[in-house]
XYZ file of C-alpha atoms in Angstrom:
122
model
C 17.935 81.846 110.896
C 18.854 83.367 107.584
C 21.115 81.493 105.141
C 23.915 83.922 106.065
C 24.143 82.492 109.596
C 23.176 78.873 108.947
C 26.791 77.653 108.454
C 27.659 79.001 111.912
C 25.155 76.688 113.628
C 26.119 73.243 114.853
C 23.785 70.529 113.675
C 23.260 67.084 115.069
C 21.418 64.625 112.843
C 20.732 60.979 113.615
C 18.947 58.246 111.717
C 17.714 54.764 112.640
C 15.131 52.275 111.380
C 12.732 53.110 114.253
C 11.844 56.165 116.313
C 12.991 54.451 119.515
C 16.388 53.630 118.008
C 16.757 57.142 116.583
C 16.001 58.674 119.992
C 18.533 56.351 121.607
C 21.157 57.448 119.078
C 20.212 61.092 119.676
C 20.570 60.655 123.446
C 23.992 59.089 123.006
C 25.111 61.772 120.547
C 23.942 64.561 122.868
C 25.691 62.923 125.836
C 28.932 62.732 123.820
C 28.653 66.162 122.155
C 31.298 68.610 123.392
C 31.217 72.362 122.837
C 33.790 74.474 124.650
C 33.873 78.179 125.326
C 30.160 78.951 125.070
C 26.772 78.110 126.536
C 24.740 75.473 124.719
C 21.272 73.974 124.833
C 22.575 70.378 124.901
C 21.041 69.612 128.290
C 17.663 70.976 127.163
C 17.787 68.848 124.008
C 18.766 65.780 126.035
C 15.847 66.288 128.417
C 13.539 66.855 125.468
C 14.510 63.422 124.073
C 13.027 61.804 127.191
C 9.734 63.700 127.152
C 6.699 61.496 126.499
C 5.452 63.699 123.632
C 8.764 63.383 121.794
C 8.995 59.656 122.492
C 5.466 59.097 121.160
C 5.890 61.501 118.234
C 3.090 63.801 119.439
C 5.024 66.996 118.747
C 3.924 70.294 117.277
C 5.086 73.898 117.190
C 3.432 74.695 120.545
C 4.884 71.748 122.451
C 7.753 73.519 124.214
C 5.536 76.370 125.369
C 2.955 73.840 126.604
C 5.518 71.750 128.474
C 7.446 74.667 129.972
C 5.079 77.680 130.021
C 7.458 79.554 132.350
C 10.604 78.554 130.500
C 12.817 75.517 130.866
C 15.125 74.922 133.828
C 17.489 71.969 134.179
C 16.113 69.138 136.277
C 18.388 67.498 138.824
C 17.522 64.281 140.623
C 17.817 64.159 144.407
C 20.660 61.661 143.993
C 22.674 64.138 141.921
C 21.964 67.013 144.309
C 22.926 64.890 147.331
C 26.109 63.694 145.613
C 27.069 67.279 144.749
C 26.528 68.355 148.360
C 28.641 65.448 149.638
C 31.471 66.240 147.224
C 31.363 69.909 148.219
C 31.442 68.998 151.920
C 34.315 66.533 151.557
C 36.253 68.977 149.365
C 35.799 71.746 151.916
C 36.888 69.480 154.781
C 39.947 68.284 152.879
C 40.939 71.791 151.822
C 40.405 70.981 148.154
C 38.365 74.112 147.564
C 41.361 76.352 146.985
C 42.344 77.368 143.487
C 45.888 76.580 142.481
C 47.894 77.788 139.534
C 48.445 75.344 136.715
C 50.836 75.370 133.832
C 47.962 76.826 131.779
C 47.187 79.663 134.201
C 48.024 83.204 133.281
C 47.824 86.504 135.071
C 45.099 87.483 132.590
C 42.481 85.151 134.052
C 41.426 81.537 134.240
C 42.863 78.918 131.912
C 41.344 78.550 128.495
C 39.226 75.400 128.136
C 41.018 74.837 124.838
C 44.416 74.783 126.562
C 43.400 72.615 129.486
C 41.439 70.015 127.530
C 42.898 66.622 128.349
C 40.422 64.281 126.695
C 41.296 63.158 123.200
C 38.661 63.387 120.503
C 38.899 61.767 117.089
């Protein structure tokens, strides 16, 4: 990335006395990081924090290609997949699958994530 675009990139930097503590802080920061309105690589970075090579510090410039030679795809545990299927089934049975207008809806399309954000951030 050239210096012209560098200010447009979000950066997440953590520090701790040990590698294990720094990775724990990074995991927490990535879990709490919120970016609205665009696709991010937060999930990839979070998964990377748990990889044995990153945990042990055995990283190099070929690591990602070695780990994911066919490209990275999000990993879902069976528990998460089963929970998602149960929620979808219950929602369908209860008629919760229909889309309803909200005070943020417009005729121009779905609500903006910036308008419908209800969580407060410092």
